[in-house]
XYZ file of C-alpha atoms in Angstrom:
435
model
C 94.748 -79.799 -0.012
C 93.460 -82.848 -2.567
C 89.699 -82.637 -1.349
C 89.756 -79.136 -0.997
C 90.362 -78.877 -4.912
C 87.770 -81.143 -5.786
C 85.530 -79.016 -4.292
C 86.756 -75.989 -5.559
C 86.570 -77.945 -9.084
C 82.221 -78.638 -8.430
C 81.449 -75.311 -7.864
C 83.132 -73.671 -11.024
C 81.468 -76.995 -13.170
C 78.350 -75.918 -11.466
C 78.258 -72.486 -12.651
C 79.323 -72.343 -16.002
C 77.233 -68.766 -17.136
C 79.505 -66.914 -14.752
C 82.336 -64.906 -15.030
C 85.610 -64.621 -14.110
C 85.887 -62.506 -10.835
C 82.861 -64.366 -10.039
C 84.655 -67.704 -10.229
C 87.874 -66.518 -8.297
C 85.360 -64.465 -5.964
C 83.794 -67.952 -5.289
C 87.016 -70.036 -4.873
C 88.409 -67.530 -2.489
C 85.602 -67.683 -0.488
C 84.910 -71.141 0.093
C 88.937 -71.707 1.182
C 88.092 -72.358 5.094
C 88.700 -69.436 7.346
C 86.664 -71.389 9.895
C 87.279 -74.613 11.695
C 84.057 -75.908 11.098
C 84.144 -79.118 9.401
C 84.649 -79.692 5.200
C 81.330 -81.524 5.321
C 78.974 -79.390 6.774
C 80.894 -76.251 4.489
C 80.396 -78.690 1.471
C 76.473 -79.137 2.745
C 75.964 -75.807 3.153
C 77.083 -74.464 0.511
C 75.011 -77.220 -2.087
C 71.898 -75.757 -0.399
C 72.803 -72.300 -1.247
C 73.730 -72.861 -4.441
C 70.308 -72.323 -6.414
C 70.382 -69.097 -4.175
C 73.481 -67.625 -5.872
C 71.847 -68.730 -9.472
C 68.841 -66.703 -9.012
C 70.752 -63.530 -8.193
C 73.500 -64.155 -11.077
C 70.249 -64.261 -13.409
C 68.666 -61.045 -11.522
C 72.443 -59.005 -12.274
C 72.555 -60.422 -15.374
C 72.881 -58.048 -18.539
C 68.718 -58.081 -20.732
C 67.593 -59.559 -23.528
C 67.813 -57.422 -26.840
C 64.356 -59.095 -27.606
C 61.576 -57.195 -27.630
C 58.779 -57.833 -25.087
C 55.357 -58.753 -26.097
C 53.355 -56.134 -24.353
C 54.157 -52.639 -25.514
C 56.047 -49.988 -23.031
C 53.590 -48.018 -21.390
C 55.132 -45.026 -22.336
C 53.947 -46.100 -26.129
C 50.281 -44.546 -27.552
C 49.006 -47.042 -29.250
C 47.673 -45.518 -32.257
C 43.802 -44.378 -32.356
C 41.221 -45.433 -34.958
C 38.963 -43.533 -36.774
C 35.803 -44.767 -35.283
C 37.077 -44.149 -31.990
C 38.122 -40.746 -32.871
C 35.148 -40.119 -34.414
C 33.121 -41.904 -31.355
C 35.427 -38.602 -28.725
C 34.632 -36.149 -30.975
C 30.192 -37.460 -30.732
C 30.928 -37.636 -26.670
C 32.672 -33.959 -26.757
C 29.519 -32.231 -29.146
C 27.115 -34.034 -26.568
C 28.698 -32.623 -23.680
C 28.898 -29.312 -25.276
C 25.337 -29.163 -25.970
C 24.165 -30.277 -22.458
C 26.784 -26.832 -21.395
C 24.897 -24.645 -23.678
C 21.581 -26.056 -22.219
C 22.080 -25.736 -18.728
C 23.762 -22.285 -19.343
C 20.586 -21.447 -21.533
C 18.288 -22.709 -18.776
C 19.981 -20.602 -16.106
C 20.124 -17.220 -18.743
C 16.567 -18.097 -18.547
C 15.233 -18.685 -14.793
C 17.932 -15.533 -13.941
C 15.670 -12.650 -17.342
C 12.763 -14.490 -15.695
C 13.182 -13.654 -11.747
C 14.814 -10.347 -13.104
C 11.503 -9.741 -15.476
C 9.379 -10.603 -11.616
C 11.273 -8.536 -9.982
C 10.713 -5.736 -12.347
C 6.998 -6.333 -13.262
C 6.771 -5.986 -9.192
C 9.023 -3.080 -9.479
C 6.482 -1.444 -12.042
C 3.419 -2.622 -10.541
C 4.264 -1.566 -6.930
C 5.226 2.236 -8.465
C 2.151 2.352 -10.511
C 0.364 1.450 -6.990
C 1.860 4.278 -6.048
C 0.665 6.367 -8.515
C -2.436 5.530 -8.372
C -2.742 6.311 -4.767
C -4.736 9.548 -3.671
C -2.465 11.516 -2.306
C -0.509 11.019 -5.888
C -3.782 10.744 -8.001
C -4.598 14.339 -6.643
C -1.460 15.985 -8.499
C -2.671 14.224 -12.024
C -6.150 15.351 -11.550
C -7.031 18.379 -14.055
C -9.943 20.462 -12.610
C -11.462 22.149 -16.036
C -14.306 25.154 -16.070
C -16.522 26.350 -18.657
C -15.043 30.185 -19.438
C -18.858 30.638 -19.083
C -19.244 31.061 -15.216
C -16.202 33.345 -15.021
C -19.232 35.562 -16.277
C -20.529 35.664 -12.698
C -18.271 37.630 -11.068
C -18.325 35.408 -7.473
C -16.861 32.374 -9.409
C -13.540 34.032 -7.703
C -13.694 32.164 -5.001
C -13.695 28.939 -6.938
C -10.241 30.083 -9.195
C -9.384 30.894 -5.855
C -9.384 27.990 -3.435
C -8.415 25.641 -6.365
C -5.575 27.783 -7.194
C -4.503 27.166 -3.235
C -4.772 24.406 -3.598
C -2.132 23.961 -5.868
C -4.616 21.518 -7.925
C -3.725 22.296 -11.851
C -6.851 23.966 -13.568
C -7.923 25.092 -16.480
C -10.088 27.789 -18.225
C -11.716 26.381 -21.332
C -15.192 26.234 -23.406
C -17.004 22.659 -22.711
C -19.501 20.851 -24.568
C -21.966 21.307 -22.339
C -22.852 24.953 -21.133
C -21.834 26.129 -17.540
C -20.685 22.813 -16.565
C -17.174 21.487 -14.656
C -14.719 18.138 -15.200
C -12.327 16.218 -14.655
C -9.477 14.760 -16.666
C -6.648 12.480 -15.059
C -2.952 11.690 -16.639
C -2.119 8.364 -16.368
C 1.278 7.006 -15.458
C 3.350 5.188 -18.406
C 2.467 2.076 -19.108
C -0.905 2.452 -19.265
C -2.783 1.023 -22.705
C -5.225 3.504 -22.175
C -4.414 6.769 -23.901
C -4.004 9.979 -21.750
C -5.884 12.168 -20.474
C -8.917 10.206 -19.536
C -11.734 12.163 -19.487
C -13.795 11.072 -16.201
C -17.131 10.913 -16.299
C -18.496 13.110 -13.756
C -20.302 16.104 -15.161
C -20.971 19.906 -12.623
C -23.875 21.680 -14.792
C -24.311 24.999 -12.784
C -28.174 26.795 -12.700
C -28.941 29.934 -11.498
C -32.443 29.293 -10.157
C -33.391 30.638 -12.822
C -31.960 28.420 -15.746
C -33.349 25.482 -13.728
C -37.044 27.791 -13.079
C -36.795 27.022 -17.341
C -35.277 24.020 -17.745
C -38.417 23.150 -15.221
C -40.726 24.290 -18.165
C -39.239 22.295 -20.495
C -39.225 19.408 -18.719
C -42.740 20.494 -18.497
C -43.534 20.856 -21.527
C -41.218 17.350 -23.594
C -43.319 15.713 -21.389
C -47.189 17.145 -22.066
C -45.732 17.187 -26.720
C -42.811 16.008 -26.936
C -39.495 16.811 -27.148
C -39.109 17.924 -30.323
C -41.092 20.889 -29.450
C -38.476 21.370 -26.760
C -37.184 25.784 -27.518
C -33.743 24.351 -29.680
C -32.097 26.847 -26.982
C -33.722 25.361 -23.915
C -30.815 24.086 -21.357
C -33.034 21.011 -20.768
C -32.798 19.860 -25.205
C -28.324 21.181 -24.803
C -28.679 18.501 -21.441
C -30.926 15.949 -22.951
C -28.426 16.057 -26.249
C -25.021 15.642 -24.352
C -26.396 12.422 -22.337
C -27.329 10.737 -26.435
C -24.335 11.506 -27.116
C -22.535 10.431 -23.719
C -24.511 8.121 -22.314
C -21.281 7.616 -19.713
C -21.757 10.692 -18.137
C -22.982 11.203 -14.930
C -24.271 14.512 -14.986
C -24.791 16.301 -11.178
C -26.934 19.645 -11.672
C -25.676 22.307 -9.112
C -28.079 25.478 -8.330
C -27.635 28.017 -6.957
C -30.327 28.980 -5.213
C -32.069 28.920 -1.727
C -33.476 25.921 0.175
C -36.229 23.627 -2.154
C -38.693 24.274 1.185
C -39.289 28.044 -0.043
C -38.857 27.545 -3.882
C -42.884 27.762 -3.566
C -42.549 31.603 -2.100
C -39.259 32.377 -4.799
C -41.448 31.860 -7.469
C -43.966 34.326 -6.620
C -40.900 36.653 -6.447
C -40.003 36.068 -9.350
C -39.187 38.816 -11.966
C -40.272 37.063 -14.820
C -44.449 36.876 -14.061
C -44.625 34.498 -17.411
C -43.515 31.552 -14.900
C -46.643 31.789 -12.299
C -49.352 30.935 -14.201
C -46.613 27.792 -15.483
C -45.498 26.600 -12.965
C -48.395 26.942 -11.038
C -49.411 28.071 -7.066
C -47.928 25.081 -5.683
C -44.272 22.718 -6.266
C -45.934 19.884 -7.999
C -43.823 21.034 -10.840
C -40.626 21.233 -9.351
C -40.821 17.451 -7.730
C -42.154 16.096 -10.971
C -38.877 17.979 -12.887
C -36.240 16.550 -9.808
C -37.937 12.529 -10.842
C -38.005 13.190 -14.169
C -34.086 13.740 -13.934
C -33.814 11.024 -11.604
C -35.330 8.366 -13.640
C -35.258 9.481 -17.209
C -32.003 11.217 -17.820
C -29.546 9.559 -14.598
C -29.305 13.723 -13.246
C -29.638 14.240 -10.707
C -30.026 17.614 -8.559
C -28.108 19.634 -5.744
C -29.452 23.131 -4.345
C -26.702 25.565 -3.124
C -27.006 28.621 -1.432
C -23.877 30.432 -2.230
C -21.032 30.221 -4.271
C -18.977 29.240 -1.238
C -21.023 25.419 -1.403
C -20.101 25.130 -4.407
C -16.358 25.294 -4.582
C -16.787 23.250 -1.248
C -19.003 20.361 -4.022
C -16.073 20.397 -6.047
C -13.521 20.055 -3.922
C -14.830 17.108 -3.130
C -15.539 15.885 -6.337
C -12.350 16.312 -7.048
C -10.903 14.514 -3.518
C -13.757 11.443 -4.061
C -12.079 10.644 -7.541
C -8.551 10.894 -6.724
C -9.172 8.060 -4.381
C -11.613 5.554 -7.093
C -8.703 4.525 -8.987
C -7.111 3.187 -5.337
C -10.034 1.589 -4.115
C -10.430 0.197 -7.981
C -7.197 -1.656 -7.989
C -7.134 -3.096 -4.500
C -10.646 -3.928 -4.023
C -11.639 -8.034 -3.616
C -14.117 -10.277 -5.439
C -15.559 -10.802 -2.439
C -18.562 -8.801 -1.046
C -17.066 -6.497 1.215
C -19.997 -6.438 4.524
C -18.988 -11.193 4.087
C -16.807 -10.539 6.858
C -14.351 -13.385 7.885
C -15.871 -15.504 10.724
C -18.061 -18.105 12.056
C -21.429 -16.734 11.424
C -20.234 -16.459 7.454
C -18.061 -20.074 7.907
C -21.424 -22.087 9.273
C -20.686 -25.709 10.327
C -18.165 -27.693 8.891
C -19.057 -30.865 8.315
C -16.483 -33.950 8.413
C -15.954 -37.003 6.388
C -17.889 -39.110 9.770
C -20.316 -36.931 10.191
C -19.463 -34.361 12.805
C -20.989 -31.983 13.314
C -25.141 -32.837 11.410
C -26.170 -32.480 14.321
C -24.829 -27.889 14.444
C -26.234 -28.254 11.451
C -29.460 -29.689 12.465
C -29.441 -27.059 15.274
C -28.508 -24.517 13.342
C -31.247 -25.062 10.878
C -34.423 -24.723 13.505
C -32.450 -21.387 15.013
C -33.050 -19.688 10.773
C -37.174 -19.730 12.663
C -38.068 -16.781 12.915
C -37.595 -15.724 17.406
C -36.376 -19.728 17.691
C -33.652 -18.960 20.396
C -30.196 -20.923 19.863
C -31.867 -22.895 23.657
C -35.300 -23.259 21.776
C -32.661 -25.031 18.801
C -30.705 -26.622 21.633
C -33.723 -28.415 23.023
C -35.233 -29.238 19.868
C -32.201 -31.341 18.801
C -30.951 -32.104 21.682
C -34.893 -34.306 21.559
C -34.104 -35.932 18.417
C -30.137 -35.549 16.984
C -32.193 -35.702 13.195
C -34.794 -33.759 10.942
C -35.299 -38.197 10.139
C -36.124 -38.450 14.084
C -38.803 -35.637 14.678
C -40.093 -36.974 11.215
C -40.687 -40.572 12.137
C -42.383 -39.408 14.905
C -44.685 -37.090 13.636
C -45.289 -40.266 11.437
C -46.145 -42.404 14.668
C -48.674 -39.818 15.835
C -52.043 -39.522 15.140
C -54.082 -36.946 15.301
C -52.691 -33.520 13.729
C -53.283 -32.037 16.998
C -50.669 -34.516 18.673
C -48.508 -33.427 15.441
C -48.510 -30.016 16.511
C -47.348 -29.749 20.412
C -45.346 -32.737 19.567
C -42.549 -30.517 21.058
C -44.288 -27.668 23.381
C -43.143 -29.571 26.144
C -39.720 -29.770 25.210
C -37.417 -27.585 27.958
C -35.206 -25.463 26.888
C -32.638 -23.030 29.389
C -30.134 -20.949 29.416
C -27.995 -20.736 31.901
C -29.787 -20.837 34.853
C -32.725 -20.385 33.273
C -35.858 -23.164 32.236
C -38.268 -22.716 30.085
C -40.596 -24.638 27.636
C -40.411 -23.799 24.111
C -44.278 -23.710 23.432
C -47.231 -24.504 20.949
C -46.185 -21.653 18.454
C -42.860 -23.007 17.943
C -43.942 -26.779 17.755
C -46.722 -25.658 14.827
C -43.587 -23.748 13.451
C -41.447 -26.622 13.287
C -44.033 -29.294 12.347
C -44.984 -26.655 9.305
C -41.790 -26.056 8.239
C -40.749 -30.029 7.843
C -44.330 -31.295 6.738
C -46.021 -28.259 4.562
C -46.056 -28.910 0.437
C -47.080 -25.571 0.017
C -44.529 -23.276 -0.701
C -45.470 -19.824 -0.716
C -46.500 -20.551 3.217
C -45.927 -18.088 5.522
C -44.621 -19.857 8.982
C -44.696 -16.688 11.012
């Protein structure tokens, strides 16, 4: 028992910081309950003592001394520089967001404007289509034409077609003009007065104009009577140089004009016009060359009505053609003949160019050009062959014996083509005619 008490006392001295309850528990814990040897138990308890002390330290009350590191729950107070830097960063981010927002808005507005422009162009193109442009045209008839009772044919046809028609006094007597209303969005003032003018004349009026033209050529325009239709036409064209006037003469066929002039009621015209129709032909040439005025001959008012309808339809088609016409010439179609021969950087295609150059000569077929280009693949080789020959006759006939194959047929180039090729390559006269 003394040994057991000594061991318990030693255990208490080793754990000075422990409480009484812990010592009591340890003392009771140290009592032997098994048959294990006492020496072995003492050694085991000595080995377990450090572990017990560390466990006791962990279970001890925390110290009241404040730690050196700040508590994670508390926030450190920021400095003024950090606050200013954060504000500046926020302002920059706000500017970037505002810039992106503006760019997106501009892009969206740009797309909207582009769609609006395309829509307006489509509507504008639709308005310029012939079937729609015909509704915008107005036929303006001079009130003086209504004095003829046959003018009802013209007016009745225009009304039946439901075309816009106005009857008003025109600047040029007995004339028909056209106006066109422009669609919305055009910069030009509406309506637009077309340059086409149709002047309707009777046979007597035209013969009077022929006489006035004859006097104007002989004595000058100043000598022409003031009330003459030719003087009125000249003054109108001088004021409106862009107008294109067409004279519509209501009379018989021009081939029978000489006979008609002989049967004319006014016998004073016969000595002035002469027995032949040369004065009429001279008047037609004068009007065409000096006044840019053409003359058509119509036998009835129905013919005049058909001509007015043809001009109206042509004017309705012109705006659409002007919008859709291309820069290239209409007769230059796309094709191999129009595009020529393509020459690559390595020289591929030059032989075809040389063959096409020979083929440009008159009456030189592709077979003949291919025969010459196969014998002499380049113009330089052919010129060198010409230099190697001594006489002019040999040079002219160098290509005469070459064979040109066209399918199964085979023929010689001939001396004529050989001579023309020689002159084409060696002649110094630019005005030389090769054929």
